[in-house]
């Protein structure tokens, strides 16, 4: 129902914009279409990546390693996977949704996504070269701890 409302509101606002200034509305529409055209190849890759991951790991495997019943071990696995994985956010969130639908636990997925966004094991050498070893390691260590805290906070929030 929310989607229908959003489409309807968009159509109404587009219509108002079109009647107010056709040239600017047309220019904005073309700019938006060019943006979609630029994002489309990445979006296709995202969909393929999610499909391959879900084909490789069935719901039983996902539940066994990062399911709700895995507790601290599952959170540690998800945090480690997120820390060493280099995936952009627009890939991580749809992937997280699919993992949840296939048996992953909320805490585990929150730990995965938060560590994915904040901890950079793969990019650590570049970060050390830019900011120095001590600052880079400290930032990543704090980010790792905060990822787990964020996951626990998300779990608490979901349980309300």
Coordinates of C-alpha atoms in Angstrom, one line a residue, residues 76-86 111-112 114-123 140 143-144 147:
X76 CA 31.3 -13.1 15.4
X77 CA 31.1 -14.9 12.0
X78 CA 28.9 -12.2 10.5
X79 CA 31.2 -9.4 11.9
X80 CA 34.2 -11.1 10.5
X81 CA 32.6 -11.6 7.1
X82 CA 31.5 -7.9 7.1
X83 CA 35.0 -6.8 8.1
X84 CA 36.8 -8.5 5.3
X85 CA 34.1 -8.0 2.6
X86 CA 34.4 -5.1 0.2
X111 CA 26.6 -7.0 12.7
X112 CA 27.4 -8.0 9.1
X114 CA 27.5 -2.4 10.3
X115 CA 31.0 -4.0 10.1
X116 CA 30.8 -4.0 6.3
X117 CA 30.2 -0.3 6.4
X118 CA 32.6 0.7 9.1
X119 CA 35.5 -1.8 9.3
X120 CA 37.9 -2.0 6.4
X121 CA 40.3 -5.0 6.6
X122 CA 40.8 -4.9 2.8
X123 CA 41.4 -1.2 2.7
X140 CA 39.1 0.0 12.7
X143 CA 34.6 0.5 14.4
X144 CA 34.7 -3.2 15.1
X147 CA 29.6 -2.7 15.0

